[in-house]
Each structure stands twice: as C-alpha cells, then as structure tokens.
Coordinates of C-alpha atoms in Angstrom, one line a residue:
Chain A
M1 CA -14.9 -24.0 -7.9
A2 CA -16.2 -21.4 -5.5
T3 CA -19.9 -21.2 -5.2
L4 CA -20.2 -17.5 -5.0
T5 CA -17.8 -14.9 -6.6
W6 CA -17.8 -11.2 -6.1
H7 CA -16.7 -9.0 -9.1
G8 CA -16.7 -5.5 -7.6
S9 CA -19.2 -3.4 -5.8
S10 CA -21.1 -0.4 -7.2
Y11 CA -19.4 3.1 -7.3
P12 CA -21.5 4.5 -4.4
T13 CA -20.8 1.3 -2.3
Q14 CA -17.1 1.7 -2.9
V15 CA -17.2 5.3 -1.9
L16 CA -19.2 4.5 1.2
V17 CA -17.1 1.6 2.4
L18 CA -13.8 3.5 1.8
T19 CA -15.1 6.5 3.7
G20 CA -16.2 4.3 6.6
R21 CA -12.7 2.8 6.6
S22 CA -11.0 6.2 7.1
L23 CA -13.4 7.2 9.7
R24 CA -13.0 3.9 11.5
A25 CA -9.3 4.3 11.4
L26 CA -9.7 7.8 12.9
L27 CA -11.9 6.5 15.7
R28 CA -9.4 3.9 16.6
T29 CA -6.6 6.4 16.9
P30 CA -8.0 9.0 19.4
A31 CA -4.6 10.6 19.8
L32 CA -4.9 11.7 16.2
V33 CA -8.3 13.2 16.7
F34 CA -7.1 14.8 19.9
F35 CA -4.0 16.5 18.3
S36 CA -6.2 17.6 15.3
V37 CA -8.4 19.6 17.5
L38 CA -5.6 20.8 19.9
Q39 CA -3.9 23.0 17.3
P40 CA -7.0 25.1 16.4
L41 CA -7.9 25.2 20.0
I42 CA -4.5 26.7 21.0
M43 CA -4.9 29.2 18.2
L44 CA -8.3 30.2 19.5
T45 CA -7.1 30.5 23.0
L46 CA -4.0 32.5 22.2
F47 CA -5.3 34.8 19.6
S48 CA -8.7 35.6 21.6
Q49 CA -6.4 36.8 24.4
I50 CA -3.4 38.3 22.6
F51 CA -5.2 40.4 20.1
S52 CA -8.2 41.4 22.2
S53 CA -6.9 45.0 22.7
I54 CA -7.4 45.4 18.9
T55 CA -11.1 46.2 19.5
S56 CA -10.1 49.7 20.8
T57 CA -8.2 50.7 17.6
A58 CA -9.7 52.9 15.0
N59 CA -10.2 50.4 12.2
F60 CA -12.1 48.0 14.4
P61 CA -15.9 47.7 13.9
P62 CA -17.3 49.6 16.9
G63 CA -19.2 47.6 19.5
M64 CA -17.9 44.2 18.4
T65 CA -16.2 41.8 20.7
Y66 CA -12.9 40.3 19.5
I67 CA -14.1 36.6 19.9
N68 CA -17.1 37.4 17.6
Y69 CA -14.7 38.8 15.1
L70 CA -12.1 36.0 15.5
L71 CA -14.2 32.9 15.6
P72 CA -15.5 32.8 11.9
A73 CA -11.7 33.2 10.9
I74 CA -10.7 30.4 13.1
L75 CA -13.4 28.2 11.4
V76 CA -12.1 29.1 8.0
N77 CA -8.5 28.6 9.1
T78 CA -9.1 25.3 10.8
A79 CA -10.9 24.0 7.6
M80 CA -7.8 25.0 5.6
Q81 CA -5.3 23.3 7.9
S82 CA -7.5 20.2 7.8
S83 CA -7.4 20.1 4.0
L84 CA -3.6 20.0 4.1
A85 CA -3.9 17.0 6.4
S86 CA -6.2 15.4 3.8
G87 CA -3.5 15.4 1.2
I88 CA -0.9 14.3 3.7
G89 CA -3.3 11.3 4.7
L90 CA -3.3 10.3 1.1
V91 CA 0.4 10.2 0.9
Q92 CA 0.6 8.1 4.1
D93 CA -1.9 5.7 2.6
M94 CA 0.2 5.4 -0.5
S95 CA 3.3 4.7 1.4
N96 CA 2.0 2.0 3.9
G97 CA 0.7 -0.3 1.2
V98 CA -3.0 0.0 1.7
L99 CA -3.5 1.6 -1.8
A100 CA -1.4 -1.1 -3.5
R101 CA -4.1 -3.5 -2.1
F102 CA -6.9 -1.3 -3.3
R103 CA -5.2 -1.0 -6.8
S104 CA -5.3 -4.8 -7.2
L105 CA -9.1 -4.8 -6.6
P106 CA -11.9 -4.2 -9.2
I107 CA -12.7 -0.8 -7.9
R108 CA -12.4 2.7 -9.5
P109 CA -9.2 4.6 -8.3
S110 CA -11.3 7.8 -8.1
T111 CA -13.4 6.2 -5.3
V112 CA -10.4 6.2 -3.2
L113 CA -9.8 9.9 -3.5
L114 CA -13.4 10.7 -3.0
A115 CA -13.6 8.7 0.1
R116 CA -10.5 10.4 1.3
N117 CA -12.2 13.8 0.7
L118 CA -15.5 13.0 2.3
S119 CA -14.1 11.4 5.4
D120 CA -11.8 14.4 5.9
A121 CA -14.8 16.6 5.4
V122 CA -16.5 14.7 8.3
R123 CA -13.4 15.1 10.5
T124 CA -13.3 18.9 9.7
A125 CA -17.0 19.2 10.6
F126 CA -16.3 17.7 13.9
Q127 CA -13.4 20.1 14.5
L128 CA -15.4 23.0 13.5
V129 CA -18.4 22.1 15.8
L130 CA -16.0 21.7 18.7
M131 CA -14.3 25.2 18.0
I132 CA -17.8 26.8 18.1
A133 CA -18.6 24.9 21.3
F134 CA -15.4 26.3 22.9
G135 CA -16.0 29.7 21.7
V136 CA -19.6 29.8 23.0
L137 CA -18.9 28.0 26.4
V138 CA -15.4 29.4 27.3
F139 CA -14.7 32.6 25.4
G140 CA -18.2 34.1 25.2
F141 CA -18.9 33.9 21.5
R142 CA -22.3 35.5 21.0
P143 CA -22.8 36.3 17.3
D144 CA -25.7 38.3 16.1
G145 CA -26.4 35.7 13.5
G146 CA -27.4 33.2 16.2
M147 CA -27.4 29.5 15.7
V148 CA -28.5 29.7 12.1
G149 CA -25.8 32.3 11.2
T150 CA -23.1 30.3 12.9
L151 CA -24.2 27.1 11.3
A152 CA -24.1 28.9 7.9
A153 CA -20.6 30.2 8.6
L154 CA -19.5 26.6 9.5
G155 CA -21.1 25.3 6.4
L156 CA -19.1 27.9 4.4
A157 CA -15.9 27.1 6.1
L158 CA -16.5 23.4 5.4
V159 CA -17.0 24.1 1.6
V160 CA -13.8 26.1 1.5
G161 CA -11.9 23.3 3.2
W162 CA -13.5 20.7 1.1
A163 CA -12.4 22.5 -2.1
L164 CA -8.9 23.1 -0.7
S165 CA -8.8 19.5 0.2
W166 CA -9.1 18.6 -3.5
V167 CA -6.1 20.8 -4.2
F168 CA -3.9 19.1 -1.6
I169 CA -5.1 15.6 -2.7
A170 CA -4.1 16.6 -6.2
I171 CA -0.8 17.7 -5.0
A172 CA -0.4 14.5 -3.0
A173 CA -1.3 12.4 -6.0
W174 CA 1.6 14.0 -7.9
V175 CA 4.2 14.9 -5.3
R176 CA 3.8 11.9 -3.0
K177 CA 6.0 13.2 -0.3
A178 CA 4.5 13.9 3.1
E179 CA 7.3 16.0 4.6
L180 CA 7.7 18.2 1.5
M181 CA 3.9 18.8 1.5
Q182 CA 3.9 19.6 5.2
T183 CA 6.7 22.1 4.8
V184 CA 5.6 23.8 1.6
G185 CA 1.9 23.8 2.9
F186 CA 2.7 25.5 6.1
L187 CA 5.0 28.0 4.3
A188 CA 2.1 28.9 1.9
M189 CA -0.6 29.0 4.5
F190 CA 1.1 30.9 7.3
P191 CA 1.6 34.3 5.6
L192 CA -1.8 33.9 3.7
M193 CA -3.4 33.6 7.1
F194 CA -1.9 36.8 8.6
A195 CA -2.0 38.8 5.3
S196 CA -5.7 38.8 5.3
S197 CA -8.8 40.0 7.3
A198 CA -8.6 36.9 9.6
F199 CA -7.2 38.5 12.7
V200 CA -7.1 42.2 12.3
P201 CA -9.2 44.5 10.0
V202 CA -7.4 45.0 6.6
G203 CA -7.6 48.7 7.2
G204 CA -5.2 48.4 10.2
L205 CA -2.6 46.6 8.1
P206 CA 0.6 48.5 6.6
G207 CA -0.1 49.5 3.0
W208 CA 1.9 46.7 1.3
L209 CA 0.2 44.0 3.4
Q210 CA -3.2 45.7 2.7
A211 CA -2.4 45.2 -1.0
I212 CA -1.8 41.5 -0.4
A213 CA -4.7 41.1 1.8
K214 CA -7.0 42.6 -0.7
V215 CA -6.1 40.0 -3.4
N216 CA -5.8 37.1 -0.8
P217 CA -8.7 34.7 -1.3
L218 CA -8.6 33.9 2.3
T219 CA -9.8 37.5 3.1
Y220 CA -12.9 36.9 1.0
A221 CA -13.6 33.5 2.5
V222 CA -13.2 34.9 6.1
D223 CA -15.4 38.0 5.3
A224 CA -18.1 35.8 3.9
A225 CA -17.9 33.6 7.0
R226 CA -18.0 36.5 9.3
S227 CA -21.0 38.1 7.5
L228 CA -23.1 35.0 8.0
A229 CA -22.2 34.5 11.6
L230 CA -22.6 38.2 12.6
A231 CA -25.7 38.8 10.5
H232 CA -23.9 41.5 8.6
P233 CA -25.2 42.3 5.1
V234 CA -24.1 39.1 3.4
T235 CA -21.1 39.8 1.2
G236 CA -19.3 37.4 -1.1
V237 CA -20.9 34.2 0.0
V238 CA -22.0 33.3 -3.6
G239 CA -18.6 34.2 -4.8
A240 CA -16.9 32.1 -2.2
L241 CA -19.1 29.1 -3.0
A242 CA -18.6 29.5 -6.7
T243 CA -14.8 29.9 -6.3
S244 CA -14.6 26.9 -4.1
G245 CA -16.7 24.9 -6.6
A246 CA -14.2 25.9 -9.4
I247 CA -11.2 25.0 -7.2
A248 CA -12.7 21.7 -6.3
A249 CA -13.4 20.8 -9.9
V250 CA -9.9 21.7 -11.1
G251 CA -8.3 19.9 -8.1
A252 CA -10.3 16.8 -8.6
F253 CA -9.4 16.7 -12.2
F254 CA -5.8 16.8 -11.6
A255 CA -6.0 14.5 -8.5
V256 CA -7.6 11.7 -10.6
R257 CA -5.0 12.2 -13.4
G258 CA -2.1 12.2 -10.9
F259 CA -3.5 9.3 -9.0
R260 CA -3.6 7.1 -12.2
R261 CA 0.1 6.9 -12.4
P262 CA 1.6 3.7 -11.1
L263 CA 2.4 3.6 -7.4
S264 CA 5.9 2.0 -7.6
L265 CA 7.7 4.7 -9.5
Chain B
M1 CA -9.3 -27.9 -17.7
S2 CA -6.2 -27.1 -19.8
E3 CA -7.0 -23.6 -20.5
L4 CA -4.3 -21.0 -20.1
M5 CA -4.9 -18.7 -17.0
I6 CA -1.7 -16.8 -17.4
E7 CA -0.4 -16.0 -20.8
A8 CA 2.3 -13.4 -21.3
T9 CA 3.7 -13.0 -24.8
D10 CA 6.9 -11.0 -25.4
V11 CA 6.4 -8.7 -22.6
S12 CA 8.8 -5.7 -22.2
K13 CA 9.1 -2.9 -19.8
K14 CA 11.4 0.0 -20.0
F15 CA 12.2 2.5 -17.2
G16 CA 14.0 5.2 -19.1
D17 CA 16.9 3.5 -20.8
V18 CA 16.8 0.5 -18.4
H19 CA 15.1 -2.7 -19.8
A20 CA 13.4 -4.1 -16.7
L21 CA 11.9 -6.8 -18.8
D22 CA 12.9 -7.8 -22.3
G23 CA 10.7 -10.0 -24.3
V24 CA 9.4 -12.2 -21.5
S25 CA 6.9 -15.0 -22.3
V26 CA 5.3 -17.3 -19.7
T27 CA 2.2 -19.4 -19.5
A28 CA 0.3 -21.3 -16.7
K29 CA -2.5 -23.7 -17.0
R30 CA -5.5 -23.6 -14.7
G31 CA -4.6 -25.0 -11.3
S32 CA -0.9 -25.1 -11.9
V33 CA 1.8 -23.3 -10.0
L34 CA 4.3 -21.3 -12.0
G35 CA 7.5 -20.5 -10.2
L36 CA 9.4 -17.4 -11.2
L37 CA 13.0 -17.7 -10.1
G38 CA 15.5 -14.8 -10.0
H39 CA 17.6 -12.7 -8.0
N40 CA 16.8 -9.1 -6.9
G41 CA 16.5 -6.9 -10.0
A42 CA 15.9 -9.9 -12.3
G43 CA 12.3 -8.4 -13.2
K44 CA 10.1 -10.7 -11.2
T45 CA 8.2 -7.9 -9.5
T46 CA 7.9 -5.9 -12.7
L47 CA 6.3 -8.8 -14.4
I48 CA 3.9 -9.4 -11.5
N49 CA 3.1 -5.7 -11.7
I50 CA 2.2 -5.9 -15.3
L51 CA 0.2 -9.1 -15.0
T52 CA -1.9 -7.6 -12.2
T53 CA -2.6 -4.4 -14.2
M54 CA -0.5 -2.2 -11.9
L55 CA 1.9 -1.2 -14.6
P56 CA 1.4 -1.0 -18.4
P57 CA 3.9 -3.0 -20.4
S58 CA 6.1 -1.1 -22.9
G59 CA 5.7 -3.8 -25.4
G60 CA 4.1 -7.3 -25.8
S61 CA 0.7 -8.4 -24.4
A62 CA -0.5 -10.4 -21.5
K63 CA -3.8 -12.2 -20.6
I64 CA -5.1 -13.4 -17.3
A65 CA -7.9 -15.8 -17.4
G66 CA -8.4 -14.8 -21.1
F67 CA -8.7 -11.1 -20.3
D68 CA -6.2 -8.5 -21.6
V69 CA -4.3 -6.8 -18.7
V70 CA -4.3 -3.4 -20.5
R71 CA -7.8 -3.2 -22.1
Q72 CA -9.7 -5.3 -19.7
G73 CA -8.1 -4.3 -16.4
H74 CA -11.4 -4.4 -14.3
E75 CA -12.1 -8.0 -15.6
V76 CA -8.6 -9.0 -14.7
R77 CA -8.6 -7.4 -11.3
S78 CA -11.8 -9.1 -10.4
R79 CA -10.2 -12.4 -11.0
I80 CA -6.8 -12.2 -9.2
G81 CA -5.4 -11.9 -5.8
L82 CA -2.0 -10.3 -5.1
T83 CA 0.4 -10.6 -2.1
G84 CA 3.3 -8.3 -2.6
Q85 CA 6.7 -8.4 -0.8
F86 CA 5.4 -5.9 1.7
A87 CA 2.2 -6.6 3.6
A88 CA -0.5 -4.4 2.3
V89 CA -2.8 -4.2 5.2
D90 CA -4.4 -1.3 6.9
E91 CA -2.5 -1.0 10.2
Q92 CA -5.1 1.1 11.9
L93 CA -7.8 -1.5 11.4
S94 CA -8.2 -4.8 13.0
G95 CA -7.5 -7.9 11.1
H96 CA -11.2 -8.7 11.0
D97 CA -12.0 -5.2 9.6
N98 CA -9.2 -5.3 7.1
L99 CA -10.9 -8.5 5.5
V100 CA -14.4 -7.1 5.8
L101 CA -13.3 -4.1 3.9
I102 CA -11.9 -6.1 1.0
A103 CA -14.9 -8.2 0.9
R104 CA -17.4 -5.2 0.9
L105 CA -15.2 -3.5 -1.9
L106 CA -15.5 -6.7 -3.9
G107 CA -19.3 -6.6 -3.6
A108 CA -20.1 -8.9 -0.8
S109 CA -23.1 -8.0 1.5
R110 CA -22.4 -7.0 5.1
N111 CA -23.3 -10.6 6.3
Q112 CA -21.4 -12.3 3.6
A113 CA -18.3 -10.1 4.4
H114 CA -18.3 -10.9 8.1
Q115 CA -18.7 -14.5 7.3
R116 CA -15.9 -14.6 4.8
A117 CA -13.6 -12.7 7.2
D118 CA -14.3 -15.1 10.1
D119 CA -13.7 -18.2 7.9
L120 CA -10.3 -16.7 6.6
L121 CA -9.2 -15.7 10.1
E122 CA -9.8 -19.1 11.3
Q123 CA -8.0 -20.7 8.3
F124 CA -5.0 -18.5 8.9
D125 CA -5.0 -19.0 12.6
L126 CA -5.6 -15.4 13.3
T127 CA -9.0 -15.8 15.1
E128 CA -7.6 -14.7 18.6
A129 CA -6.0 -11.6 17.1
A130 CA -9.0 -10.7 15.0
K131 CA -10.1 -7.7 16.9
R132 CA -6.6 -6.2 17.4
N133 CA -5.2 -3.4 15.4
A134 CA -3.0 -4.9 12.6
K135 CA -0.4 -2.6 13.8
T136 CA 0.3 -4.9 16.7
Y137 CA 0.8 -8.0 14.6
S138 CA 4.0 -9.8 14.2
G139 CA 5.7 -10.1 10.9
G140 CA 4.4 -13.6 10.3
M141 CA 0.9 -12.7 11.3
R142 CA 0.9 -9.7 8.9
R143 CA 2.0 -11.9 6.1
R144 CA -0.9 -14.3 6.9
L145 CA -3.4 -11.5 7.1
D146 CA -2.0 -10.1 3.8
L147 CA -2.5 -13.5 2.1
A148 CA -5.9 -13.9 3.6
A149 CA -6.8 -10.4 2.2
S150 CA -5.7 -11.5 -1.3
L151 CA -8.0 -14.6 -1.0
V152 CA -11.1 -12.9 0.1
G153 CA -12.5 -12.9 -3.5
R154 CA -11.6 -16.5 -4.2
P155 CA -9.3 -15.5 -6.9
E156 CA -8.8 -17.7 -10.0
V157 CA -5.2 -16.5 -10.3
L158 CA -3.1 -15.7 -7.2
F159 CA 0.1 -13.8 -7.4
L160 CA 2.7 -14.2 -4.6
D161 CA 5.7 -12.0 -4.7
E162 CA 8.4 -13.7 -2.5
P163 CA 5.9 -15.0 -0.1
T164 CA 8.4 -16.6 2.2
T165 CA 11.2 -14.0 2.3
G166 CA 12.0 -13.0 5.8
L167 CA 9.8 -15.8 7.4
D168 CA 11.0 -18.2 10.0
P169 CA 11.3 -21.8 8.9
A170 CA 7.9 -22.9 10.6
S171 CA 6.0 -20.0 9.0
R172 CA 7.8 -20.8 5.7
L173 CA 6.5 -24.4 5.7
A174 CA 3.0 -23.3 6.7
M175 CA 3.1 -20.9 3.7
W176 CA 4.1 -23.7 1.4
E177 CA 1.2 -25.9 2.6
I178 CA -1.2 -23.2 2.0
V179 CA 0.0 -22.8 -1.6
E180 CA -0.2 -26.4 -2.1
K181 CA -3.7 -26.5 -0.9
L182 CA -4.7 -23.7 -3.0
A183 CA -3.3 -25.2 -6.2
A184 CA -5.0 -28.5 -5.3
D185 CA -8.3 -26.7 -5.1
G186 CA -7.9 -25.3 -8.7
T187 CA -6.3 -21.9 -8.0
T188 CA -3.6 -20.9 -10.5
V189 CA -0.6 -19.6 -8.7
L190 CA 2.3 -17.5 -9.8
L191 CA 5.0 -17.2 -7.2
T192 CA 8.3 -15.5 -7.3
T193 CA 11.2 -16.7 -5.2
Q194 CA 14.9 -16.6 -4.8
Y195 CA 15.1 -20.0 -3.3
L196 CA 15.5 -23.0 -5.7
D197 CA 14.1 -25.4 -3.0
E198 CA 11.0 -23.5 -2.8
A199 CA 10.4 -23.4 -6.6
D200 CA 11.3 -27.1 -6.6
R201 CA 8.8 -27.9 -4.0
L202 CA 5.8 -25.9 -5.2
A203 CA 6.1 -25.1 -8.8
D204 CA 4.9 -27.3 -11.7
T205 CA 6.9 -25.3 -14.1
I206 CA 9.8 -23.0 -13.3
T207 CA 11.0 -19.9 -15.3
V208 CA 14.2 -18.5 -14.5
L209 CA 14.7 -14.7 -15.1
S210 CA 17.9 -12.8 -15.3
K211 CA 18.3 -9.2 -16.1
G212 CA 14.7 -9.0 -17.5
K213 CA 15.1 -12.1 -19.8
V214 CA 14.0 -15.7 -19.6
V215 CA 17.2 -17.7 -19.3
A216 CA 15.5 -21.1 -18.7
S217 CA 12.2 -22.7 -18.2
G218 CA 10.7 -26.0 -17.7
T219 CA 9.7 -28.5 -15.0
S220 CA 12.0 -28.8 -12.0
A221 CA 13.4 -32.0 -13.2
E222 CA 14.3 -30.6 -16.6
L223 CA 15.7 -27.5 -15.2
K224 CA 18.0 -29.5 -12.8
A225 CA 19.1 -31.8 -15.5
Q226 CA 20.0 -28.8 -17.6
V227 CA 21.5 -26.8 -14.7
G228 CA 23.1 -27.9 -11.8
Q229 CA 23.8 -31.1 -9.9
R230 CA 24.0 -32.0 -6.3
T231 CA 27.5 -32.4 -5.0
V232 CA 28.9 -34.4 -2.1
T233 CA 31.8 -32.8 -0.2
V234 CA 34.1 -34.7 2.1
T235 CA 36.7 -33.0 4.3
L236 CA 39.4 -35.2 5.7
D237 CA 42.0 -34.9 8.5
S238 CA 45.3 -35.3 6.5
A239 CA 46.8 -35.0 3.1
S240 CA 47.5 -38.7 3.1
D241 CA 43.9 -39.5 3.7
V242 CA 42.9 -37.3 0.8
D243 CA 45.0 -39.5 -1.5
I244 CA 43.4 -42.7 -0.3
A245 CA 40.0 -41.1 -0.5
M246 CA 40.6 -40.0 -4.0
K247 CA 41.5 -43.4 -5.1
A248 CA 38.5 -44.9 -3.2
V249 CA 36.0 -42.6 -4.6
N250 CA 37.4 -42.9 -8.1
A251 CA 37.2 -46.7 -7.8
V252 CA 33.3 -46.4 -7.4
G253 CA 33.0 -44.4 -10.5
L254 CA 32.8 -40.8 -9.2
H255 CA 35.3 -38.1 -10.1
P256 CA 36.1 -35.8 -7.2
V257 CA 37.9 -32.5 -7.4
V258 CA 40.4 -31.7 -4.6
E259 CA 40.9 -28.5 -2.9
G260 CA 43.1 -28.6 0.2
L261 CA 41.7 -31.3 2.4
T262 CA 38.2 -31.2 0.8
L263 CA 37.0 -33.5 -2.0
T264 CA 34.0 -32.3 -4.1
T265 CA 32.2 -34.7 -6.4
P266 CA 29.0 -34.1 -8.4
V267 CA 26.4 -36.7 -7.9
S268 CA 23.2 -37.6 -9.7
A269 CA 21.3 -39.4 -6.9
S270 CA 21.2 -39.2 -3.2
R271 CA 22.3 -42.8 -3.0
D272 CA 25.5 -41.7 -4.3
L273 CA 26.1 -40.2 -0.9
A274 CA 25.9 -43.7 0.6
T275 CA 28.3 -44.9 -2.1
V276 CA 30.9 -42.4 -1.0
V277 CA 30.5 -43.0 2.6
R278 CA 30.9 -46.8 1.9
A279 CA 34.0 -46.2 -0.1
L280 CA 35.5 -44.2 2.7
D281 CA 34.4 -46.8 5.3
D282 CA 35.8 -49.7 3.2
N283 CA 39.3 -48.1 3.3
G284 CA 39.1 -47.3 7.1
L285 CA 38.9 -43.5 6.6
E286 CA 37.0 -41.3 8.9
A287 CA 35.8 -38.1 7.4
H288 CA 36.1 -34.9 9.3
E289 CA 33.1 -33.6 7.6
I290 CA 30.7 -34.9 5.0
G291 CA 27.7 -33.4 3.2
L292 CA 25.3 -33.3 0.4
K293 CA 24.8 -29.8 -1.3
E294 CA 21.7 -29.1 -3.2
P295 CA 22.2 -27.0 -6.3
T296 CA 21.4 -23.4 -5.5
L297 CA 20.1 -20.5 -7.5
D298 CA 23.7 -19.4 -7.8
D299 CA 24.7 -22.7 -9.5
V300 CA 21.7 -22.3 -11.8
Y301 CA 23.0 -18.9 -12.8
L302 CA 26.5 -20.0 -13.1
T303 CA 25.7 -22.9 -15.3
L304 CA 23.4 -20.9 -17.4
A305 CA 26.1 -18.2 -17.8
A306 CA 28.6 -20.7 -18.7
N307 CA 26.3 -22.2 -21.5

C-alpha cells in the first residue's frame, strides 16, 4: 500500500489554501479584474462630473468639493457591488463542478464559504485602493481626514462589504441561480444607492425619498465613511461596525446551513 | 485481505415520491472492481452519491472501508476518490495547480504537493500541458486531469461514474488500462457503466440496476449465462440460399431463426461462428454478410424482464 497518506489538512490550512486558489484564479483572468474596477471607475468619473453643480445648492455643506463628498460614497458602493459578485462567484463554483470535487474531500464545507468571503475581501480592498488613487490623482480628492482618515473610510467600506458578502453568499447557497441573483441584486441595490445620502445631501431630496433615505442603512454607512475621510465629528462608525457584525453573523449562519444541502438537487 | 471495502445494505433513496433507489445491497472486497451496470436513470449515480457521502440515504446503511457514510463522513471522505460524469476541475487554474490544490487540502506539505502533482501529471500524460489553464484542455485531457485529481490522496476506494462515456476509442482503452492497474495495486474500484463490454473487461463482479433495484448480480460469466448469449447473423443473397443455409446450419446442431434473408442463431462459444461458416462453405453458399453479435445491455434487460 501507499507509504504516505493524507487525511485532511487543518481548518486554517483549508481556508488559506482555498483563499489562495480564488485569488490565483483571479490573477489568471486579468479581464475579470479589469472589468471589476471599470464599473466603479465609470461611476466615479460620471458622477463627479454630472453632479458637481450640486455644491452650489442650499443643502450642500458649504466649502466642500463634490469629489470629497462623493468618494467615500463610491467606496461604500463599490464594496456593496463587490459583495454581490461574491455570491455570484459561489454560484459559479457550484455549477462548474469544482465544489463537487471539494465535497468529496475530507474538508469542512464552511471553509469553502470562508475562503470565498476572504478572497473577495482582498479583491474589494484592491478595488477601493484603486478608486482612492484615481480620486486623488485624477479628480482632486483632498479630504481633511488625510491619509489616516481615508484609510479608515476604506476600512469601514470594506467591513460593510464583507458583511453584505455573507448575505449574498447565504442567498447564493440557497438560491443557486446566478442570473436571478444578478437581477434581484441589482434591483435591490440601485434604488438603495440613490435613495440615500450617497450622491446628494438627504435634505435636498423630495419628502418621500427623504423618508426612505433616513431609514436606508446605506445612508448610515456612507455618512460614517464620509465622517472618517473628511475628519467631521465621527458619527455612526460604531453603529455601522456593530450592524455589519450582526449582519455578517446572521448571513454566515444561513450560508453554512444552505450550503450543507446536497449539490445535485 | 478479504475485508469488505464497500458494503451497502438495503439502501433506499426517495426524491419526493420517486424511488431513485429501492433496497439496494452491494459489496466489494479490497482490491476488487465492482461494476454497476444500468441505463440512465437506473440509480447508479444516486448510489455513488450516497456511498461518497454527498447525499444521505432515505433508508438502509452503507459503509466504506468500515466507516459509516452518514455518521463518519469525514473518515469516509479521507479514504475515497471520486470521478463524476462531469470533470470537476477548476478551469481557471492550470492542471498542475489543480492537483497541488487537492494535495494541500488533503494535508500534504507544499513540497509533497508539488511532487505528487508532477508524478500524476506524468502518469496521465499531461506534463506538457501542466502549466496551461484547464479551460484550454480537450475533453479527454480534462477527464484524465479529473481522474488524477481523485487519485491525489491515494484513495483506498475509487468511485468512477461512467468514466468512458463520451471518450474516443483510444482514450477509452487508456482509461481501462488505468483502472486495471489501480485494481492490481490494491485499490477497490466501483465503476458505473452503460456498456456491457466495459463491465465484462474490468469488473470482478457486476450488479445490474434497473429503476432503482438490483435485478441481477454476479461475475461476468454468471451474468452472461443467466442473461444473454452471443448470436451469429448470416445474411444471404436469395430465398433459395436461405433454405439451403437453414438445413445446413440445423445439421450442425444450431437452430437459427429466419427473418427475410437473415438467419440469426444463438451460439455459446466463438468457435460456433467457425462452425456456421464451415456449414455454409460445405454447401457452396456465399454469405452476403456474416457477423458475431455480443449480448448488449439491452439483451440483459430484455432477458431479465422476460424472466
């Protein structure tokens, strides 16, 4: 018989190896990386030009440039879009047979989910750094919070995206249909994005939209990121982090349960 | 070394009202090859899914290498290899990286993993394509990579779900040789197939599944004796030739059936083919077409259904 046999690696090794696998796959498909940064970049470019006249309206904080106002929102938004891609990535893994292979191995199913979540967080971090770089170099982003404040805003956006990624991984584990998730995800996010403080101050919205914006969690995430980057009195950062933690915990719980169901059903 | 490596007892699986498996029992000793024969929908893949811990059974129990598939899934999974009907490889990774990934997940060190990957790539004739994305592989190469991936951990029990379906004849033969070598090295193999010749060549014991039930099982010879026979068919040029041929073949102790210009007779050994040819030749007949037909899975089913 064989001289050496392997009976499964440790939990951290499984997570590390699987995370590495996703990142390596990403590096080997540069087109995917390119398009994943293209979308937020287009948004940054268009919005910074289209909405720049908002700075002269009554509700806009006096003395602030629009790019300083916009970029923290772009960070949160990019992280949110990226979390949807995380769920879709899991569905694609399920359908192309790789997960069937993993399931026949002596590894814990939750490591597959954790690895997907972590590798996507790395990808998101890369996207966010790139957005900030473009903001600074091309569009004149000069936040009062400086480097530290900007990095803090990046960190917050990353945590929000990480938490939402658990939600979409959970949905993916139950729904298992990429097209459906893409459509519903977009339909849910698109209005959320505009009915918030992301692009214009809430005070400038019509009354009914104001009502939505005030209960929209995205408003709080964007405001928190903005307060960090712009060195405003920090509001809602603890709340945003705590909410993210709670969302992540619930998402992860349902993700693991849903993922346990057999693949071939 | 006569311990049972596969032991399924009265396994059932229901999907809603459908009985995908209905009281199936199979066993395989260490180092043997168990052939699971059946058409699409017979329940072959469902049984494999249960034995590999992918699906829980609705009833009955199953053990792999002595470990229960429901309660000791981890133990089972660390002793098996699985190659399904569709290649389960990561298309975005190279062939080499695919195998390293599996080895690392199984607990190999980085060096061991690379070594094992290189060995398997060479064994499966994939060394030249090792660095290429699996996406660029042909169907046959993908299959080989998939099989290599299931062998990374040197499994004690290997499950092959229709390993040659869709392969060209050369790749098919290569796959057969690989399975034979694995079994010779002590690996227990369960393979499903729709082809009787494949089961005949590879399997020590064959279990025939139909609609979720075992309809026959035994060695290839036992099954054939129970089931179908080879037949010789002779097609002649005219009705008068058919009459002469009938008398000639009857005279040598075979009993053909006539349909149009074709005589069909069951035979028990391949030398009976020679007997038929000689009988025709002695009567100065020239056959338009003559052939020996192996019993097919359809014959097996027809016979089993008739019994």
